[in-house]
Coordinates of C-alpha atoms and ligand atoms in Angstrom, one line a residue:
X1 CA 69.2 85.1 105.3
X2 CA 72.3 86.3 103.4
X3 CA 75.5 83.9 105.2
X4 CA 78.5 85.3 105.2
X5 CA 82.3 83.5 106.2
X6 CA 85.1 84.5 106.7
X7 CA 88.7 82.3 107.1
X8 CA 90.9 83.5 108.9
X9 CA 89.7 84.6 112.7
X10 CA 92.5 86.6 113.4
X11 CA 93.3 90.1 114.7
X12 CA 91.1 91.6 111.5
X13 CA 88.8 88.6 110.8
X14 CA 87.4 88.2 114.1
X15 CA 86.7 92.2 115.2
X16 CA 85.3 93.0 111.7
X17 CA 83.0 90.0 111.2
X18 CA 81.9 90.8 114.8
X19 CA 81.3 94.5 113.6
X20 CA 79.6 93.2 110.3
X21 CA 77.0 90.6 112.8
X22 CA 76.5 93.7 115.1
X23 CA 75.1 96.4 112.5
X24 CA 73.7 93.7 110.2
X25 CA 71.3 91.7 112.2
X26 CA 69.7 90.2 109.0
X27 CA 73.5 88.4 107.9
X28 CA 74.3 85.4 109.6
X29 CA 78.4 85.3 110.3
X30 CA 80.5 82.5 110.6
X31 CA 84.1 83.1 111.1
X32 CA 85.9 80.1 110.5
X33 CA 89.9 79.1 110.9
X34 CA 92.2 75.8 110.8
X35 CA 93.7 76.8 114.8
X36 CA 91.3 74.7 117.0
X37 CA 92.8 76.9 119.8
X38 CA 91.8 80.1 118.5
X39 CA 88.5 79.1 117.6
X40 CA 87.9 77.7 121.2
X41 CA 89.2 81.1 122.2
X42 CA 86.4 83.0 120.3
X43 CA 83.8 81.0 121.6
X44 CA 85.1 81.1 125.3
X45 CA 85.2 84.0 127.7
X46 CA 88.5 84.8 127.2
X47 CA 88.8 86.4 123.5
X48 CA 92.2 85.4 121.9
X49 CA 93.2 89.2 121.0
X50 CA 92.7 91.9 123.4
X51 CA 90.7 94.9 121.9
X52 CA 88.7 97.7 123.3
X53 CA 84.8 97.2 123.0
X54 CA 85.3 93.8 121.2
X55 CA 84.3 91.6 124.4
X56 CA 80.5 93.6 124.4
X57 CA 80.1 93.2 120.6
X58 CA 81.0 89.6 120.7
X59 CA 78.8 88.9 123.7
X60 CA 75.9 90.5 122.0
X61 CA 76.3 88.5 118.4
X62 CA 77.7 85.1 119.2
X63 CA 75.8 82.7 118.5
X64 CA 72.8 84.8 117.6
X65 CA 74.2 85.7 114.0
X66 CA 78.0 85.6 114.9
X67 CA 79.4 81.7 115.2
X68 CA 83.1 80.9 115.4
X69 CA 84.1 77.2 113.8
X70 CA 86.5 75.1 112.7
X71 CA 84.2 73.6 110.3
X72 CA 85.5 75.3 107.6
X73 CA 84.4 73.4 104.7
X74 CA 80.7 73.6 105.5
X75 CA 80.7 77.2 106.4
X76 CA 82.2 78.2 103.2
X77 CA 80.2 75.9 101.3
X78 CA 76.8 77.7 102.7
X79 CA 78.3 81.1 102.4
X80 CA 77.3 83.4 99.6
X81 CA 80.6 85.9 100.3
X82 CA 83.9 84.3 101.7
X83 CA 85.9 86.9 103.0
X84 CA 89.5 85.8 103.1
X85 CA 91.6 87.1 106.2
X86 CA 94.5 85.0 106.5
X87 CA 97.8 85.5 106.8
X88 CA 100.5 86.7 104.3
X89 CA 103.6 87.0 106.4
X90 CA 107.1 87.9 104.9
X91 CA 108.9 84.9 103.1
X92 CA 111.5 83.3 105.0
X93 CA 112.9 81.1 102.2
X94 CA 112.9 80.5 98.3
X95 CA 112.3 83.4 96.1
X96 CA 112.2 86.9 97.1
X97 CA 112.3 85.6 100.8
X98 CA 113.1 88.3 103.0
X99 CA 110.6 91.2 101.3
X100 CA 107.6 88.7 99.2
X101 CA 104.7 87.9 100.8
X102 CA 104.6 84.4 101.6
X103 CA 100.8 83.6 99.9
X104 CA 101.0 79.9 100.7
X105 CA 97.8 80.1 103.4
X106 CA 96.0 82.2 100.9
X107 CA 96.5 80.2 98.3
X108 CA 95.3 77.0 100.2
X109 CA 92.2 78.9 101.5
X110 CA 91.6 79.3 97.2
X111 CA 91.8 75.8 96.8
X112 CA 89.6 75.2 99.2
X113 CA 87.0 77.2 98.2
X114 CA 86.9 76.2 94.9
X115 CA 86.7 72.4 95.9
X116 CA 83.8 72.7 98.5
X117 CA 81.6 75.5 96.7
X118 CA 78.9 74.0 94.8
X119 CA 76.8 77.8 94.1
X120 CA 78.0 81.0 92.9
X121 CA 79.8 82.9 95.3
X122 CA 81.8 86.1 95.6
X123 CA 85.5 86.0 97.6
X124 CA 86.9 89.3 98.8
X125 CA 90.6 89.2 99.7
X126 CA 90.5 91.1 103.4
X127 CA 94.4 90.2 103.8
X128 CA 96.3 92.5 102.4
X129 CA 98.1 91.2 99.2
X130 CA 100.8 92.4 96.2
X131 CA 98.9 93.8 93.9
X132 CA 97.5 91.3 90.8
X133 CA 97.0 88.5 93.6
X134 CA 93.3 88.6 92.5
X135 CA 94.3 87.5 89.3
X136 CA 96.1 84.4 90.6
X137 CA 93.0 83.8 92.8
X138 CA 90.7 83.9 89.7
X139 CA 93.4 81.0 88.0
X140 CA 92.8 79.5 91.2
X141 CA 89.3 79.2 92.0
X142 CA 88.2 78.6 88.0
X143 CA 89.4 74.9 88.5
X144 CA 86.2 74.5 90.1
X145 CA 84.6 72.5 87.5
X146 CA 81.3 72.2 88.9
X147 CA 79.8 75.5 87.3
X148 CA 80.0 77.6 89.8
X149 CA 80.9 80.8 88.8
X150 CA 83.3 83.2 91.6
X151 CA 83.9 87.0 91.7
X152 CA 86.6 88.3 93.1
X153 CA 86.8 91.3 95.1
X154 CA 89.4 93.3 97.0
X155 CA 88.2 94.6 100.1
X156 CA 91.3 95.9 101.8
X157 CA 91.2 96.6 106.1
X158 CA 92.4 99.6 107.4
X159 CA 91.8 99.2 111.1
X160 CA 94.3 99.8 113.8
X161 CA 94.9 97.7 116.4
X162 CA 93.8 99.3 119.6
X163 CA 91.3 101.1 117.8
X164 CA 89.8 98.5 115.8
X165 CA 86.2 98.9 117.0
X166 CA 85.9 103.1 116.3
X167 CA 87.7 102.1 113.2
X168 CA 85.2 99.4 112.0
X169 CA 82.3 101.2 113.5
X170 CA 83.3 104.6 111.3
X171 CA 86.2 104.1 109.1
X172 CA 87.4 106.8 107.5
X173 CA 86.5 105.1 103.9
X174 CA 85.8 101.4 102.8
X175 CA 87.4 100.4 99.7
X176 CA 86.2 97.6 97.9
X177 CA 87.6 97.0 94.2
X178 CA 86.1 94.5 91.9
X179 CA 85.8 93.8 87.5
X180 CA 84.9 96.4 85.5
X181 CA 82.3 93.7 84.0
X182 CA 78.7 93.4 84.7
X183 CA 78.7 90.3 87.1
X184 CA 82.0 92.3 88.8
X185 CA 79.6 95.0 89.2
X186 CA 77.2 93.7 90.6
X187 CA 79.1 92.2 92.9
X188 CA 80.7 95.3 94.0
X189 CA 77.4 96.3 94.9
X190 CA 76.7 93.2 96.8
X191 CA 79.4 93.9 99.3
X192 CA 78.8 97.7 99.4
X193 CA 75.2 96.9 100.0
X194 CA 76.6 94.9 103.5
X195 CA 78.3 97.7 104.6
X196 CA 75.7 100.4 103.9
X197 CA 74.1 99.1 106.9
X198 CA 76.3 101.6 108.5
X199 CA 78.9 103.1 106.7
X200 CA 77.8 106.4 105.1
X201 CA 77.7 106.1 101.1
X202 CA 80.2 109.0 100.5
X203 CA 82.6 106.4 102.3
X204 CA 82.5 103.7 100.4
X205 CA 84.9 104.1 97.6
X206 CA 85.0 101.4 94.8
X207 CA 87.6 101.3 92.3
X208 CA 89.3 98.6 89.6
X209 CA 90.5 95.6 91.7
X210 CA 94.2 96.7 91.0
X211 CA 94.1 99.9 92.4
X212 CA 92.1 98.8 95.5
X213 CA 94.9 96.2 96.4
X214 CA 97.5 98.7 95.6
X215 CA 96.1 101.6 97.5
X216 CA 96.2 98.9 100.6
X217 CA 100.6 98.8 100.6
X218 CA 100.6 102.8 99.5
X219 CA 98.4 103.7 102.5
X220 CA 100.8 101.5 105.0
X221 CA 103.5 102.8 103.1
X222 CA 102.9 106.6 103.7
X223 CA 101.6 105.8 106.9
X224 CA 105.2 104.4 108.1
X225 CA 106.9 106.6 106.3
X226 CA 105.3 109.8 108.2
X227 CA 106.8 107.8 111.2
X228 CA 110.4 107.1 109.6
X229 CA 110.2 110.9 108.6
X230 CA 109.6 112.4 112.3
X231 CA 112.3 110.1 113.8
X232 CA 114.2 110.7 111.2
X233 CA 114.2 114.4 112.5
X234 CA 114.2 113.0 116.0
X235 CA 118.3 112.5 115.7
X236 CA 118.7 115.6 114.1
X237 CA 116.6 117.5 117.3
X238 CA 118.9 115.5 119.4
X239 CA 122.0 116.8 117.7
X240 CA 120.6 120.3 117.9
X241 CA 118.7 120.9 120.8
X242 CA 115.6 120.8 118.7
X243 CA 112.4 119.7 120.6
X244 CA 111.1 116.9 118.2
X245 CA 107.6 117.7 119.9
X246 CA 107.8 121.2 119.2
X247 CA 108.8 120.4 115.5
X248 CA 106.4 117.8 115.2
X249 CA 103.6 120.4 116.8
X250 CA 104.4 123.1 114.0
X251 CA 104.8 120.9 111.2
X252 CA 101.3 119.4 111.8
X253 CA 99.7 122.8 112.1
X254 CA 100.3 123.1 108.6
X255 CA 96.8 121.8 107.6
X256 CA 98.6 120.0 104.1
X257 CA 100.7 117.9 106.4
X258 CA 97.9 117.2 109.4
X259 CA 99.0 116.9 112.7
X260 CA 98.3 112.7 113.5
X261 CA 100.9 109.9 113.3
X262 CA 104.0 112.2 114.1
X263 CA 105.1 111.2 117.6
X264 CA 108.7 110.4 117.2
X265 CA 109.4 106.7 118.7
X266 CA 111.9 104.0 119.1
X267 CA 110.3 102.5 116.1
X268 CA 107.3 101.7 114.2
X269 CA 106.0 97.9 114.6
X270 CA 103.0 95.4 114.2
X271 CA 102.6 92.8 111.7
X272 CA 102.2 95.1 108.9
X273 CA 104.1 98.0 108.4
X274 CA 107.3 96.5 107.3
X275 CA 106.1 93.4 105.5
X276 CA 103.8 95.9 103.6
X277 CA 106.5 97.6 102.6
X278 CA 109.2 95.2 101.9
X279 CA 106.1 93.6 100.0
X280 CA 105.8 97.1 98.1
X281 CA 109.6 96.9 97.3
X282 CA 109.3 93.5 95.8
X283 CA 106.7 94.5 93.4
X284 CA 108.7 97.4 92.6
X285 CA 111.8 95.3 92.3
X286 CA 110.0 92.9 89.8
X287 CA 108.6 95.5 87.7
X288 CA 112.6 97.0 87.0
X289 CA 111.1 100.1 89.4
X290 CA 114.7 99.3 91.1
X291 CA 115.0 103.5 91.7
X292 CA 111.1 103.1 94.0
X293 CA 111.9 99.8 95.6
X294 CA 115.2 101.8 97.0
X295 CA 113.0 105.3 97.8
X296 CA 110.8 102.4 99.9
X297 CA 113.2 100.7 101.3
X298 CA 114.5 103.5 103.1
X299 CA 111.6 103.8 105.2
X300 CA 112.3 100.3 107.1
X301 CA 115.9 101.1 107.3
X302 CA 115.4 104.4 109.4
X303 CA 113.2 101.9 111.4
X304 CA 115.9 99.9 112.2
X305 CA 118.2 102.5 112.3
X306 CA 116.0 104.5 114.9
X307 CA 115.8 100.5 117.0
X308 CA 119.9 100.6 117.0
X309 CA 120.2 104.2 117.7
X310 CA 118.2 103.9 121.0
X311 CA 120.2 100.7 122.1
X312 CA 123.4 102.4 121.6
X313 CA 122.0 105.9 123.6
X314 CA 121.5 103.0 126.1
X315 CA 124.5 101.6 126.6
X316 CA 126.7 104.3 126.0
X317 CA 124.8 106.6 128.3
X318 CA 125.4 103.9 131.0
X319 CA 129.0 104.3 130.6
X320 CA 129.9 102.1 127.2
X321 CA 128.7 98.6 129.3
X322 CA 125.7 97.2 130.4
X323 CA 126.8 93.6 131.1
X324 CA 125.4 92.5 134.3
X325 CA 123.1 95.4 134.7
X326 CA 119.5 95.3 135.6
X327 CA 117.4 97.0 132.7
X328 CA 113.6 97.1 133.6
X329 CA 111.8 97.2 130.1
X330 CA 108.3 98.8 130.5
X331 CA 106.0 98.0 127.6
X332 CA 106.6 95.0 125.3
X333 CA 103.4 95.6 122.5
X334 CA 104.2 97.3 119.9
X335 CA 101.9 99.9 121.0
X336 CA 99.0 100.6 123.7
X337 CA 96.1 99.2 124.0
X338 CA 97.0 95.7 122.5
X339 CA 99.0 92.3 123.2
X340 CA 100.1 92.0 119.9
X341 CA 104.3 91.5 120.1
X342 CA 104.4 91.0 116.5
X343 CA 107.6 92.9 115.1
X344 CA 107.9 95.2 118.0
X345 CA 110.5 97.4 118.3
X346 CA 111.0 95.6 121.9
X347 CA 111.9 92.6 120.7
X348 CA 114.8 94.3 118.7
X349 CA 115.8 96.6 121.1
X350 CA 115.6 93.4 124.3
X351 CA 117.9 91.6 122.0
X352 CA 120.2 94.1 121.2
X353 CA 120.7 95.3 125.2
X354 CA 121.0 91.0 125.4
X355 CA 123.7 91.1 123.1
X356 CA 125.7 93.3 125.9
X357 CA 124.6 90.7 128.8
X358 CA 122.3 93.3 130.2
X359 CA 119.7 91.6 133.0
X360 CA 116.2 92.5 131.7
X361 CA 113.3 92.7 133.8
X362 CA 110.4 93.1 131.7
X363 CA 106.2 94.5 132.8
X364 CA 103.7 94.9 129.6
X365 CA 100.0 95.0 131.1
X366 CA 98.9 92.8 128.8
X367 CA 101.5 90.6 127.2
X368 CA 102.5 87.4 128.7
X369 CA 105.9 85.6 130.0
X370 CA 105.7 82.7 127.6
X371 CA 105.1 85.3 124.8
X372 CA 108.0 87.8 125.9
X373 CA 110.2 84.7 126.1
X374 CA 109.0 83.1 122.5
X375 CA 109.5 86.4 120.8
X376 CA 113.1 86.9 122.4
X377 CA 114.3 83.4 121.0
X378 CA 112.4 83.8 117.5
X379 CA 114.6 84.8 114.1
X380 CA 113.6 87.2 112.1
X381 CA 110.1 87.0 110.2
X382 CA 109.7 83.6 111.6
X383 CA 107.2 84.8 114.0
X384 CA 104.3 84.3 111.6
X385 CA 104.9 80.5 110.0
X386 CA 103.5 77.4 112.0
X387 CA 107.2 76.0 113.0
X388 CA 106.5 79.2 116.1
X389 CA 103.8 76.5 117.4
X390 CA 106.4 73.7 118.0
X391 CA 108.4 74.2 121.3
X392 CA 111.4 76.3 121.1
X393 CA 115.2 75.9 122.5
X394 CA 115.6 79.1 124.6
X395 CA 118.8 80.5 124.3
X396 CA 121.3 81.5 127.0
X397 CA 120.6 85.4 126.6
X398 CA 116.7 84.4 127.3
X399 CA 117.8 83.4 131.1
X400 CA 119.1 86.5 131.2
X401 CA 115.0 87.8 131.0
X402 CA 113.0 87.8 134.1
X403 CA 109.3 88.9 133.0
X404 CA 107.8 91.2 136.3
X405 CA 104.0 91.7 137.6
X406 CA 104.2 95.5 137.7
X407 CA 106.6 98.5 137.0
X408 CA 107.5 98.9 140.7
X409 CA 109.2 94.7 140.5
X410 CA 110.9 95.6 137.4
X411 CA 112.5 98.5 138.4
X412 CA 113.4 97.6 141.8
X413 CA 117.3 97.4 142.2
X414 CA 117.8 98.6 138.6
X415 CA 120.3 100.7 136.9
X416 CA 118.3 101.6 133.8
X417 CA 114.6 101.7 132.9
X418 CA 113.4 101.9 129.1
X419 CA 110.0 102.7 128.0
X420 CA 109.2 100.9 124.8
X421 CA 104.9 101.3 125.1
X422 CA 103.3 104.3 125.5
X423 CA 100.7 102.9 128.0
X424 CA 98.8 105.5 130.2
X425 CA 99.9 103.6 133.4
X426 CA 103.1 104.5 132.2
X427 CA 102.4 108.2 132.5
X428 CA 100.9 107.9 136.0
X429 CA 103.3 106.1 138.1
X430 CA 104.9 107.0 140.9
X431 CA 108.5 107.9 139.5
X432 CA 110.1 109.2 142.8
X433 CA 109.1 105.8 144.4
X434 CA 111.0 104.0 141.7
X435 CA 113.6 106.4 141.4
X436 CA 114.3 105.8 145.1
X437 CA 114.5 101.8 144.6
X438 CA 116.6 102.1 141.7
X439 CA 120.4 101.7 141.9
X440 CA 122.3 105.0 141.4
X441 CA 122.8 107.0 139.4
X442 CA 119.2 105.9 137.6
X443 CA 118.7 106.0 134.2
X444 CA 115.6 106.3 132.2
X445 CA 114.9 106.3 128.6
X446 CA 111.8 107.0 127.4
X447 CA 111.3 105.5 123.8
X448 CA 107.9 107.2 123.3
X449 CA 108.0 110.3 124.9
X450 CA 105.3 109.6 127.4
X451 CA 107.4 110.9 131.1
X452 CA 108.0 114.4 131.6
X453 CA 111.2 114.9 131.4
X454 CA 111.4 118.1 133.7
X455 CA 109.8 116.2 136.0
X456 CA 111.8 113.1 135.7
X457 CA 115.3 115.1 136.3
X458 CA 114.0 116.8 139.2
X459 CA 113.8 114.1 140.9
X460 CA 117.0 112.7 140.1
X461 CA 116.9 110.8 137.3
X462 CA 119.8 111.3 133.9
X463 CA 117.2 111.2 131.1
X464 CA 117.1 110.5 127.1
X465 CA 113.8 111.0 125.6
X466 CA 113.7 110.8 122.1
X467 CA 114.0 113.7 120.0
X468 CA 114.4 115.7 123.2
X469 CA 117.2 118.0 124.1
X470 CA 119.8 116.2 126.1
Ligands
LIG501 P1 96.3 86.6 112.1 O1 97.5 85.8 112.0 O2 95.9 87.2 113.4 O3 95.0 85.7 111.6 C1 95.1 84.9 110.5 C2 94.4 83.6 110.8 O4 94.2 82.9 109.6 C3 95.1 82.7 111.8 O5 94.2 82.5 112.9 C4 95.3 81.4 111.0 O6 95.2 80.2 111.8 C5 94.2 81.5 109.9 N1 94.5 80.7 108.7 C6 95.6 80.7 108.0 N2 95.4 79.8 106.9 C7 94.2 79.4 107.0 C8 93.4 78.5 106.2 N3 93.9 78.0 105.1 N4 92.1 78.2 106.6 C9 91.6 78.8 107.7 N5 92.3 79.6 108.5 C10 93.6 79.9 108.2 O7 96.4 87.7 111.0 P2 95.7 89.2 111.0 O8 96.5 90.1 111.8 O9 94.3 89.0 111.3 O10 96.0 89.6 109.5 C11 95.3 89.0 108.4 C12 95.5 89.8 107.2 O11 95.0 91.1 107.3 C13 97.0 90.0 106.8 O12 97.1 90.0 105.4 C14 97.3 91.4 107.3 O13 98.3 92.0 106.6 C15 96.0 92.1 107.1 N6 95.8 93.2 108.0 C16 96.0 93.1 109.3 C17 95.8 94.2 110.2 C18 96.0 94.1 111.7 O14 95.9 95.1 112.4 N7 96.5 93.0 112.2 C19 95.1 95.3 109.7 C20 94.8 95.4 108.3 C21 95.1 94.3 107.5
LIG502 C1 98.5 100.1 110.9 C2 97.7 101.1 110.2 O1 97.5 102.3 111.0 C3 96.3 100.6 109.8 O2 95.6 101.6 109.0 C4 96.5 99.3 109.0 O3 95.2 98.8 108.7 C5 97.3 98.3 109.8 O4 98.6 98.9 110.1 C6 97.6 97.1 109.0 O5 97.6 97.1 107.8 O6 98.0 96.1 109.7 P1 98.6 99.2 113.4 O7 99.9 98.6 112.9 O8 97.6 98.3 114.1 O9 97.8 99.8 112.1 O10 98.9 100.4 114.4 P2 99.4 101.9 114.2 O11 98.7 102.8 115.0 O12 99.5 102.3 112.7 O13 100.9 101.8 114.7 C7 101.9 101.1 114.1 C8 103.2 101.4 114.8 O14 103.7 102.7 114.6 C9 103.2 101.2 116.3 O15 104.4 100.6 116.7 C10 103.1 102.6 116.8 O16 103.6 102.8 118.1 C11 104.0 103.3 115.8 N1 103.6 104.8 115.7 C12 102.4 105.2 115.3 C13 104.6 105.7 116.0 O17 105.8 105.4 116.3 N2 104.3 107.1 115.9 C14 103.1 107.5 115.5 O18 102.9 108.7 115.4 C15 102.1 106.5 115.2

């Protein structure tokens, strides 16, 4: 039986190992990881991410030819492909900190592998990385001095959170990029041959290694920037009397531009977006492409642009103060359908109404207190480093932060309400109930479009919708 491991049993090493067990019966799986919490997760009944479909694929694998342990060492040592799937947050410190990718858990993850492997094996970077990592890697793993021989490929994910299991189950293409040398060859067509089980031929693209990790940061990078373009407009329909629904309707029927990934927002988030593309900007940066890493950098300033914009509408809609005000806050992950908080526009735009002494009163379905409360009391880009495991020192403007069971407890006795997920409860509650609860006159601001605003002002309400005509 061909074993695979992975390291790393995170958001993308967990649901696509479980996708790999579940259309490869004849591959046994084992996705290993150094957090003896997580790993405990995986093999309990509560999963440690929440993701549509992944409970019944995990349930039907585990420990049949899926197995989650913390035994790294012996599971990469059996393993003829390693699939790396760590994590390569932003550096916080030393060089390039603030944009780099910190590669310090990949690079330990190398080492390791090239201590404990005693056959050939092939390792396939899953994280994303700046482009030429593989060749590090390679520097890396050849201190092996046992004989044992390692190709390197890059095998970049592409799965959205939320969606992860119709993404892994048909992906629009797979990628994998490897040495244009015999042994890379044929190790391409090892890992194509794994994913033939169910991916479509025509889908599987293979290229040189470089382009492969590259096309990983361009395809986040014109993915975010659609969204920085379309809020972008968003002000400019505000100013106008535009609809930015309406604009973003008859752009997209314009088959070269495509109609998906243009809703206007109070900001993109998740754990990629921006460190892609203040990764991208690096590379740009060291390769004297000053002119690029500036046309890049652009697209996470709008971000943070479109964050403060929506703050401000806030507090200067509700008279220039919102000291001592209640603000319910619906939706805390950075989008539906997941608990991930990880650079969330909430967290930017909780702090920022905290910064005026607002009260906050948060609901997300699916995140939790302790998690609202960490990420309100976290710097910037030190959410994904270790130190986030040691206990924290709250501050003040967290007691200002009570985290509510449902919409109806947050928004009772309110002035303001902000929608910062686009959950479908969101779009079915009952809003003449909460308008009725609310203080007067009741404010809502809808940061992802999803209340009808026609609706919303016949009931009483003094509405800002983004991109929407005030
Ligand atoms: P994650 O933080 O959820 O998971 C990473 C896991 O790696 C953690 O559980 C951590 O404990 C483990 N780990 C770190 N160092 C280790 C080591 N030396 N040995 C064993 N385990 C170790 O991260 P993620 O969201 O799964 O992302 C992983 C990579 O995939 C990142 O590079 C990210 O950019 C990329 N990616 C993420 C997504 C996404 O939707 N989250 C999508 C595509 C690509
Ligand atoms: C994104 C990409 O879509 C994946 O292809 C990629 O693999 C992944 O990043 C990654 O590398 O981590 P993800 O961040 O999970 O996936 O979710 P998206 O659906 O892309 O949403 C990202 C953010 O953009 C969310 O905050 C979402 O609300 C926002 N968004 C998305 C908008 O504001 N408007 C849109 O039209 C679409």
């Amino acid at each position: 039986m061909v074993k695979i491991c992975c390291i790393g049993a995170g958001y993308v090493g967990g649901p696509t190992m479980a996708m790999i067990a579940l259309k490869c019966p004849d591959i046994e799986v084992a996705v290993v990881d150094i957090s003896v919490p997580r790993i405990a997760a995986w093999n309990s009944e509560v999963l440690p991410i929440f993701e549509p479909g992944l409970d019944e694929v995990v349930k039907a694998c585990r420990s049949r030819n899926l197995f989650f342990s913390t035994d790294v060492e012996k599971h990469v040592s059996e393993a003829g492909i390693v699939f790396v799937s760590v994590n390569t947050p932003t550096k916080t410190r030393g060089l390039g900190a603030g944009k780099a990718a910190d590669l310090t858990y990949w690079e330990s993850a190398a080492r390791m592998i090239a201590d404990v492997s005693k056959s050939d094996k092939i390792v396939v970077e899953k994280s994303t990385v700046p482009v030429k990592t593989a060749e590090a890697i390679e520097k890396i793993l050849s201190h092996n001095n046992k004989g044992v021989s390692f190709q390197i490929l890059s095998n970049p994910e592409f799965l959205a959170e939320g969606t992860a299991m119709e993404d892994l189950k048909s992906p629009d293409r797979v990628l994998i990029g490897g040495r244009e040398t015999p042994a890379g060859r044929k190790a391409v067509q090892a890992l194509k041959a794994v994913y033939a089980h169910w991916v479509p031929e025509d889908r599987i693209l293979t290229t040189n290694l470089w382009s492969a990790e590259l096309s990983k940061l361009a395809a986040n990078a014109f993915l975010a920037q659609r969204i920085s373009s379309i809020n972008a407009m968003s002000a400019l329909c505000e100013s106008t009397g535009a609809d930015v629904a309406e604009v973003a309707y008859a752009i997209g029927k314009d088959s070269r531009i495509g109609s998906r990934f243009l809703n206007a927002s109070v900001g993109f988030g998740g754990s990629c977006f921006q460190k892609d593309i203040l990764n991208l900007v690096y590379i740009c940066e060291c390769n004297g492409l000053i002119d690029i890493a500036n046309y890049w950098k652009q697209v996470v300033q709008i971000n943070d642009y479109q964050k403060s914009r929506f703050v401000q509408r806030v507090v200067s809609s509700m008279f220039n103060t919102v000291s001592g005000k209640k603000i319910a806050v619906l939706g805390f992950a950075f989008k539906k359908d997941t608990g991930d908080t990880r650079e969330t526009p909430a967290i930017d735009v909780c702090n920022g109404l905290l910064g005026d002494k607002a009260l906050l009163s948060i609901y997300d379905p699916q995140v939790t207190e302790q998690q609202i409360r960490r990420d309100l009391s976290m710097n910037k880009f030190d959410w994904d480093h270790p130190q986030h495991l040691q206990p924290l020192n709250l501050s003040d403007s967290v007691n200002l932060v009570q985290v509510s069971k449902d919409a109806y407890e947050a928004t009772k006795n309110a002035h303001g309400l902000c929608i910062l997920t686009e959950w479908d409860e969101f779009r079915k509650l009952d809003y003449q109930k909460i308008y009725q609860q609310m203080q007067k006159p009741a404010f809502v601001f809808d940061g992802r479009n999803v209340a009808n605003v026609v609706e919303l002002r016949k009931i009483g309400f003094i509405v800002y919708s983004i991109g929407k005509p005030l």
